[in-house]
Amino acid sequence: QVQLVESGGGLVQPGGSLRLSCAAPGSIFSIYSMAWYRQAPGKLREFVAAISTDSSTNSADSVKGRFTISRDNNKNTVYLQMNSLKPEDTAVYYCNAGGGFRLTGPFPGDYWGQGTQVTVSS
């Protein structure tokens, strides 16, 4: 089974920044789009941002202007730069591979990381 490995989570004050990283096997990274999802306790897992193999991007309205997704194809790593963090951004952030977009919106692929906790609090 493919293993995606997230890192970079932690505790940050409101208005602060964090950068999450997700390392993936090259066999997956080279052919699949990558994405970030997040899930807070008691809530559904929600889409955050995605990046295709040609580096086109899309992101949720809730994070536009604050979060930026990018990928380094030489390192097989996808990043999520999170700026101007808010308490409502607190969640476990999951890396995902193999998803895409339909008319109704984004959908995840079958491959998930274990998640990394992001806590935004004073």
Short mmCIF file of N, CA and C in Angstrom, two decimals:
data_model
loop_
_atom_site.label_atom_id
_atom_site.label_comp_id
_atom_site.label_asym_id
_atom_site.label_seq_id
_atom_site.Cartn_x
_atom_site.Cartn_y
_atom_site.Cartn_z
N GLN A 1 0.83 -1.18 0.00
CA GLN A 1 0.00 0.00 0.00
C GLN A 1 0.88 1.24 0.00
N VAL A 2 0.47 2.25 -0.74
CA VAL A 2 1.21 3.49 -0.81
C VAL A 2 1.06 4.25 0.49
N GLN A 3 2.16 4.77 0.99
CA GLN A 3 2.14 5.54 2.22
C GLN A 3 2.52 6.98 1.93
N LEU A 4 1.64 7.89 2.30
CA LEU A 4 1.91 9.31 2.24
C LEU A 4 2.27 9.78 3.64
N VAL A 5 3.29 10.60 3.75
CA VAL A 5 3.79 11.01 5.05
C VAL A 5 3.74 12.52 5.18
N GLU A 6 2.88 12.99 6.08
CA GLU A 6 2.75 14.43 6.34
C GLU A 6 3.66 14.86 7.48
N SER A 7 4.05 16.12 7.45
CA SER A 7 4.81 16.70 8.53
C SER A 7 4.58 18.20 8.54
N GLY A 8 4.97 18.85 9.62
CA GLY A 8 4.91 20.30 9.70
C GLY A 8 3.81 20.87 10.56
N GLY A 9 2.93 20.03 11.07
CA GLY A 9 1.87 20.52 11.92
C GLY A 9 2.40 20.96 13.27
N GLY A 10 1.54 21.63 14.03
CA GLY A 10 1.93 22.10 15.34
C GLY A 10 0.97 23.13 15.87
N LEU A 11 1.39 23.79 16.93
CA LEU A 11 0.60 24.83 17.58
C LEU A 11 1.10 26.19 17.13
N VAL A 12 0.18 27.03 16.70
CA VAL A 12 0.53 28.37 16.24
C VAL A 12 -0.54 29.35 16.70
N GLN A 13 -0.14 30.59 16.94
CA GLN A 13 -1.08 31.62 17.34
C GLN A 13 -1.88 32.13 16.15
N PRO A 14 -3.09 32.64 16.39
CA PRO A 14 -3.84 33.25 15.30
C PRO A 14 -3.02 34.31 14.57
N GLY A 15 -3.11 34.29 13.25
CA GLY A 15 -2.33 35.19 12.43
C GLY A 15 -0.98 34.65 12.03
N GLY A 16 -0.59 33.53 12.61
CA GLY A 16 0.69 32.94 12.32
C GLY A 16 0.68 32.09 11.07
N SER A 17 1.82 31.44 10.82
CA SER A 17 1.99 30.65 9.61
C SER A 17 2.59 29.29 9.92
N LEU A 18 2.25 28.33 9.08
CA LEU A 18 2.84 27.00 9.10
C LEU A 18 2.98 26.52 7.67
N ARG A 19 3.93 25.64 7.44
CA ARG A 19 4.04 24.98 6.15
C ARG A 19 4.01 23.48 6.35
N LEU A 20 3.03 22.84 5.76
CA LEU A 20 2.91 21.40 5.82
C LEU A 20 3.59 20.78 4.61
N SER A 21 4.14 19.59 4.82
CA SER A 21 4.78 18.85 3.75
C SER A 21 4.18 17.46 3.66
N CYS A 22 4.14 16.92 2.47
CA CYS A 22 3.67 15.56 2.24
C CYS A 22 4.59 14.89 1.25
N ALA A 23 5.25 13.84 1.70
CA ALA A 23 6.14 13.07 0.83
C ALA A 23 5.41 11.85 0.30
N ALA A 24 5.56 11.59 -0.98
CA ALA A 24 4.88 10.47 -1.62
C ALA A 24 5.86 9.66 -2.46
N PRO A 25 5.59 8.38 -2.67
CA PRO A 25 6.42 7.60 -3.58
C PRO A 25 6.40 8.20 -4.97
N GLY A 26 7.53 8.15 -5.64
CA GLY A 26 7.62 8.72 -6.97
C GLY A 26 6.66 8.10 -7.96
N SER A 27 6.38 6.81 -7.80
CA SER A 27 5.48 6.13 -8.72
C SER A 27 4.07 6.70 -8.66
N ILE A 28 3.68 7.22 -7.52
CA ILE A 28 2.38 7.84 -7.35
C ILE A 28 2.43 9.33 -7.67
N PHE A 29 3.45 9.98 -7.15
CA PHE A 29 3.55 11.42 -7.28
C PHE A 29 3.62 11.86 -8.74
N SER A 30 4.25 11.06 -9.57
CA SER A 30 4.48 11.45 -10.96
C SER A 30 3.22 11.40 -11.81
N ILE A 31 2.21 10.64 -11.41
CA ILE A 31 1.04 10.46 -12.25
C ILE A 31 -0.27 10.93 -11.62
N TYR A 32 -0.27 11.23 -10.34
CA TYR A 32 -1.49 11.61 -9.65
C TYR A 32 -1.49 13.07 -9.22
N SER A 33 -2.65 13.65 -9.24
CA SER A 33 -2.82 14.93 -8.60
C SER A 33 -2.73 14.74 -7.08
N MET A 34 -2.35 15.79 -6.39
CA MET A 34 -2.20 15.74 -4.94
C MET A 34 -3.12 16.77 -4.31
N ALA A 35 -3.52 16.51 -3.08
CA ALA A 35 -4.45 17.41 -2.42
C ALA A 35 -4.27 17.39 -0.92
N TRP A 36 -4.80 18.41 -0.30
CA TRP A 36 -4.90 18.48 1.15
C TRP A 36 -6.36 18.55 1.55
N TYR A 37 -6.73 17.74 2.52
CA TYR A 37 -8.03 17.78 3.16
C TYR A 37 -7.81 18.00 4.64
N ARG A 38 -8.86 18.42 5.33
CA ARG A 38 -8.75 18.57 6.77
C ARG A 38 -10.03 18.13 7.45
N GLN A 39 -9.90 17.74 8.71
CA GLN A 39 -11.05 17.29 9.47
C GLN A 39 -10.93 17.72 10.92
N ALA A 40 -11.92 18.45 11.39
CA ALA A 40 -12.01 18.84 12.78
C ALA A 40 -12.91 17.86 13.51
N PRO A 41 -12.77 17.72 14.82
CA PRO A 41 -13.61 16.79 15.58
C PRO A 41 -15.10 17.06 15.37
N GLY A 42 -15.85 16.02 15.07
CA GLY A 42 -17.28 16.14 14.88
C GLY A 42 -17.70 16.71 13.54
N LYS A 43 -16.76 16.97 12.66
CA LYS A 43 -17.07 17.54 11.37
C LYS A 43 -16.62 16.62 10.24
N LEU A 44 -17.19 16.84 9.07
CA LEU A 44 -16.81 16.07 7.90
C LEU A 44 -15.42 16.47 7.42
N ARG A 45 -14.75 15.53 6.80
CA ARG A 45 -13.49 15.86 6.18
C ARG A 45 -13.75 16.75 4.97
N GLU A 46 -13.05 17.86 4.89
CA GLU A 46 -13.32 18.82 3.84
C GLU A 46 -12.09 19.11 2.99
N PHE A 47 -12.36 19.45 1.76
CA PHE A 47 -11.33 19.79 0.80
C PHE A 47 -10.68 21.11 1.17
N VAL A 48 -9.36 21.16 1.03
CA VAL A 48 -8.61 22.39 1.28
C VAL A 48 -8.01 22.93 -0.01
N ALA A 49 -7.19 22.13 -0.66
CA ALA A 49 -6.52 22.57 -1.89
C ALA A 49 -6.01 21.37 -2.65
N ALA A 50 -5.84 21.52 -3.95
CA ALA A 50 -5.32 20.46 -4.79
C ALA A 50 -4.40 21.02 -5.85
N ILE A 51 -3.50 20.17 -6.32
CA ILE A 51 -2.59 20.55 -7.38
C ILE A 51 -2.42 19.36 -8.32
N SER A 52 -2.52 19.63 -9.61
CA SER A 52 -2.42 18.59 -10.61
C SER A 52 -0.97 18.33 -10.99
N THR A 53 -0.77 17.34 -11.85
CA THR A 53 0.58 17.02 -12.28
C THR A 53 1.21 18.12 -13.11
N ASP A 54 0.40 18.97 -13.71
CA ASP A 54 0.92 20.10 -14.47
C ASP A 54 0.96 21.39 -13.64
N SER A 55 0.74 21.25 -12.33
CA SER A 55 0.84 22.33 -11.35
C SER A 55 -0.31 23.32 -11.37
N SER A 56 -1.39 23.00 -12.06
CA SER A 56 -2.58 23.82 -11.91
C SER A 56 -3.18 23.57 -10.53
N THR A 57 -3.77 24.58 -9.93
CA THR A 57 -4.23 24.49 -8.55
C THR A 57 -5.67 24.90 -8.38
N ASN A 58 -6.24 24.46 -7.29
CA ASN A 58 -7.57 24.87 -6.88
C ASN A 58 -7.61 24.83 -5.36
N SER A 59 -8.43 25.64 -4.76
CA SER A 59 -8.52 25.68 -3.31
C SER A 59 -9.91 26.05 -2.86
N ALA A 60 -10.21 25.71 -1.62
CA ALA A 60 -11.50 26.03 -1.04
C ALA A 60 -11.63 27.52 -0.80
N ASP A 61 -12.85 28.02 -0.90
CA ASP A 61 -13.08 29.45 -0.69
C ASP A 61 -12.62 29.90 0.70
N SER A 62 -12.72 29.02 1.67
CA SER A 62 -12.38 29.37 3.04
C SER A 62 -10.90 29.65 3.25
N VAL A 63 -10.06 29.19 2.33
CA VAL A 63 -8.62 29.37 2.49
C VAL A 63 -7.98 30.19 1.39
N LYS A 64 -8.74 30.59 0.39
CA LYS A 64 -8.19 31.37 -0.71
C LYS A 64 -7.61 32.69 -0.20
N GLY A 65 -6.43 33.01 -0.69
CA GLY A 65 -5.75 34.21 -0.25
C GLY A 65 -4.89 33.99 0.98
N ARG A 66 -5.05 32.84 1.64
CA ARG A 66 -4.28 32.55 2.84
C ARG A 66 -3.40 31.32 2.69
N PHE A 67 -3.91 30.30 2.01
CA PHE A 67 -3.18 29.05 1.84
C PHE A 67 -2.72 28.90 0.39
N THR A 68 -1.55 28.34 0.20
CA THR A 68 -1.03 28.09 -1.13
C THR A 68 -0.49 26.67 -1.21
N ILE A 69 -0.95 25.93 -2.20
CA ILE A 69 -0.45 24.58 -2.42
C ILE A 69 0.59 24.61 -3.53
N SER A 70 1.62 23.82 -3.38
CA SER A 70 2.66 23.73 -4.39
C SER A 70 3.26 22.33 -4.37
N ARG A 71 4.03 22.01 -5.40
CA ARG A 71 4.68 20.70 -5.43
C ARG A 71 6.09 20.83 -5.98
N ASP A 72 6.96 20.00 -5.45
CA ASP A 72 8.33 19.92 -5.91
C ASP A 72 8.49 18.54 -6.52
N ASN A 73 8.49 18.47 -7.83
CA ASN A 73 8.54 17.19 -8.52
C ASN A 73 9.88 16.47 -8.35
N ASN A 74 10.93 17.22 -8.08
CA ASN A 74 12.23 16.61 -7.86
C ASN A 74 12.32 15.91 -6.52
N LYS A 75 11.53 16.38 -5.56
CA LYS A 75 11.54 15.81 -4.21
C LYS A 75 10.31 14.96 -3.92
N ASN A 76 9.41 14.84 -4.89
CA ASN A 76 8.17 14.08 -4.70
C ASN A 76 7.42 14.56 -3.44
N THR A 77 7.31 15.85 -3.32
CA THR A 77 6.73 16.45 -2.13
C THR A 77 5.73 17.54 -2.50
N VAL A 78 4.61 17.54 -1.81
CA VAL A 78 3.62 18.60 -1.96
C VAL A 78 3.59 19.40 -0.67
N TYR A 79 3.39 20.71 -0.79
CA TYR A 79 3.41 21.60 0.35
C TYR A 79 2.09 22.35 0.48
N LEU A 80 1.79 22.73 1.69
CA LEU A 80 0.68 23.64 1.94
C LEU A 80 1.20 24.76 2.83
N GLN A 81 1.40 25.92 2.23
CA GLN A 81 1.81 27.09 2.99
C GLN A 81 0.56 27.76 3.55
N MET A 82 0.48 27.86 4.86
CA MET A 82 -0.69 28.40 5.52
C MET A 82 -0.31 29.69 6.23
N ASN A 83 -0.89 30.78 5.79
CA ASN A 83 -0.66 32.09 6.39
C ASN A 83 -1.96 32.62 6.99
N SER A 84 -1.83 33.62 7.83
CA SER A 84 -2.99 34.26 8.47
C SER A 84 -3.92 33.24 9.07
N LEU A 85 -3.37 32.32 9.82
CA LEU A 85 -4.15 31.22 10.37
C LEU A 85 -5.19 31.71 11.38
N LYS A 86 -6.33 31.04 11.35
CA LYS A 86 -7.45 31.35 12.22
C LYS A 86 -7.75 30.15 13.10
N PRO A 87 -8.39 30.36 14.26
CA PRO A 87 -8.77 29.23 15.11
C PRO A 87 -9.60 28.18 14.37
N GLU A 88 -10.44 28.61 13.44
CA GLU A 88 -11.26 27.67 12.70
C GLU A 88 -10.48 26.81 11.71
N ASP A 89 -9.20 27.12 11.53
CA ASP A 89 -8.33 26.26 10.72
C ASP A 89 -7.83 25.05 11.51
N THR A 90 -8.10 25.03 12.80
CA THR A 90 -7.67 23.91 13.64
C THR A 90 -8.30 22.61 13.16
N ALA A 91 -7.48 21.64 12.85
CA ALA A 91 -7.95 20.36 12.31
C ALA A 91 -6.76 19.44 12.12
N VAL A 92 -7.06 18.19 11.83
CA VAL A 92 -6.05 17.28 11.34
C VAL A 92 -6.01 17.43 9.82
N TYR A 93 -4.84 17.68 9.30
CA TYR A 93 -4.68 17.88 7.87
C TYR A 93 -4.13 16.61 7.23
N TYR A 94 -4.79 16.17 6.17
CA TYR A 94 -4.44 14.93 5.51
C TYR A 94 -3.99 15.18 4.07
N CYS A 95 -2.93 14.53 3.70
CA CYS A 95 -2.48 14.51 2.32
C CYS A 95 -3.24 13.43 1.56
N ASN A 96 -3.54 13.68 0.30
CA ASN A 96 -4.29 12.73 -0.51
C ASN A 96 -3.74 12.69 -1.92
N ALA A 97 -3.74 11.50 -2.50
CA ALA A 97 -3.27 11.32 -3.86
C ALA A 97 -4.31 10.60 -4.70
N GLY A 98 -4.43 11.00 -5.95
CA GLY A 98 -5.28 10.30 -6.90
C GLY A 98 -6.67 10.86 -7.07
N GLY A 99 -6.95 12.01 -6.52
CA GLY A 99 -8.25 12.62 -6.66
C GLY A 99 -8.39 13.40 -7.94
N GLY A 100 -9.49 14.11 -8.03
CA GLY A 100 -9.75 14.91 -9.21
C GLY A 100 -10.93 15.81 -8.99
N PHE A 101 -11.47 16.28 -10.11
CA PHE A 101 -12.59 17.21 -10.05
C PHE A 101 -13.73 16.73 -10.95
N ARG A 102 -14.92 16.85 -10.45
CA ARG A 102 -16.13 16.61 -11.21
C ARG A 102 -16.90 17.91 -11.31
N LEU A 103 -18.02 17.85 -12.01
CA LEU A 103 -18.85 19.04 -12.14
C LEU A 103 -19.30 19.56 -10.77
N THR A 104 -19.50 18.64 -9.83
CA THR A 104 -19.98 19.00 -8.50
C THR A 104 -18.87 19.46 -7.55
N GLY A 105 -17.62 19.27 -7.94
CA GLY A 105 -16.53 19.69 -7.10
C GLY A 105 -15.44 18.64 -6.98
N PRO A 106 -14.48 18.85 -6.08
CA PRO A 106 -13.36 17.93 -5.95
C PRO A 106 -13.77 16.63 -5.25
N PHE A 107 -13.05 15.56 -5.56
CA PHE A 107 -13.24 14.30 -4.87
C PHE A 107 -11.87 13.71 -4.57
N PRO A 108 -11.73 13.00 -3.44
CA PRO A 108 -10.42 12.47 -3.06
C PRO A 108 -10.09 11.16 -3.77
N GLY A 109 -8.79 10.89 -3.83
CA GLY A 109 -8.33 9.61 -4.31
C GLY A 109 -8.25 8.60 -3.18
N ASP A 110 -7.73 7.43 -3.49
CA ASP A 110 -7.73 6.33 -2.52
C ASP A 110 -6.59 6.38 -1.52
N TYR A 111 -5.62 7.21 -1.76
CA TYR A 111 -4.42 7.21 -0.92
C TYR A 111 -4.42 8.38 0.05
N TRP A 112 -4.25 8.05 1.33
CA TRP A 112 -4.25 9.04 2.40
C TRP A 112 -3.02 8.90 3.28
N GLY A 113 -2.58 10.02 3.82
CA GLY A 113 -1.59 9.98 4.87
C GLY A 113 -2.26 9.80 6.22
N GLN A 114 -1.46 9.73 7.27
CA GLN A 114 -1.99 9.56 8.62
C GLN A 114 -2.49 10.85 9.23
N GLY A 115 -2.10 11.96 8.66
CA GLY A 115 -2.55 13.25 9.13
C GLY A 115 -1.56 13.93 10.04
N THR A 116 -1.61 15.25 10.06
CA THR A 116 -0.80 16.04 10.97
C THR A 116 -1.67 17.10 11.62
N GLN A 117 -1.55 17.24 12.92
CA GLN A 117 -2.41 18.14 13.68
C GLN A 117 -1.96 19.58 13.56
N VAL A 118 -2.90 20.44 13.23
CA VAL A 118 -2.68 21.88 13.23
C VAL A 118 -3.62 22.50 14.25
N THR A 119 -3.06 23.19 15.22
CA THR A 119 -3.86 23.84 16.24
C THR A 119 -3.55 25.33 16.24
N VAL A 120 -4.57 26.14 16.05
CA VAL A 120 -4.43 27.59 16.03
C VAL A 120 -5.12 28.13 17.27
N SER A 121 -4.33 28.62 18.20
CA SER A 121 -4.88 29.05 19.48
C SER A 121 -3.93 30.01 20.17
N SER A 122 -4.50 30.91 20.98
CA SER A 122 -3.71 31.78 21.81
C SER A 122 -3.31 31.10 23.11
#
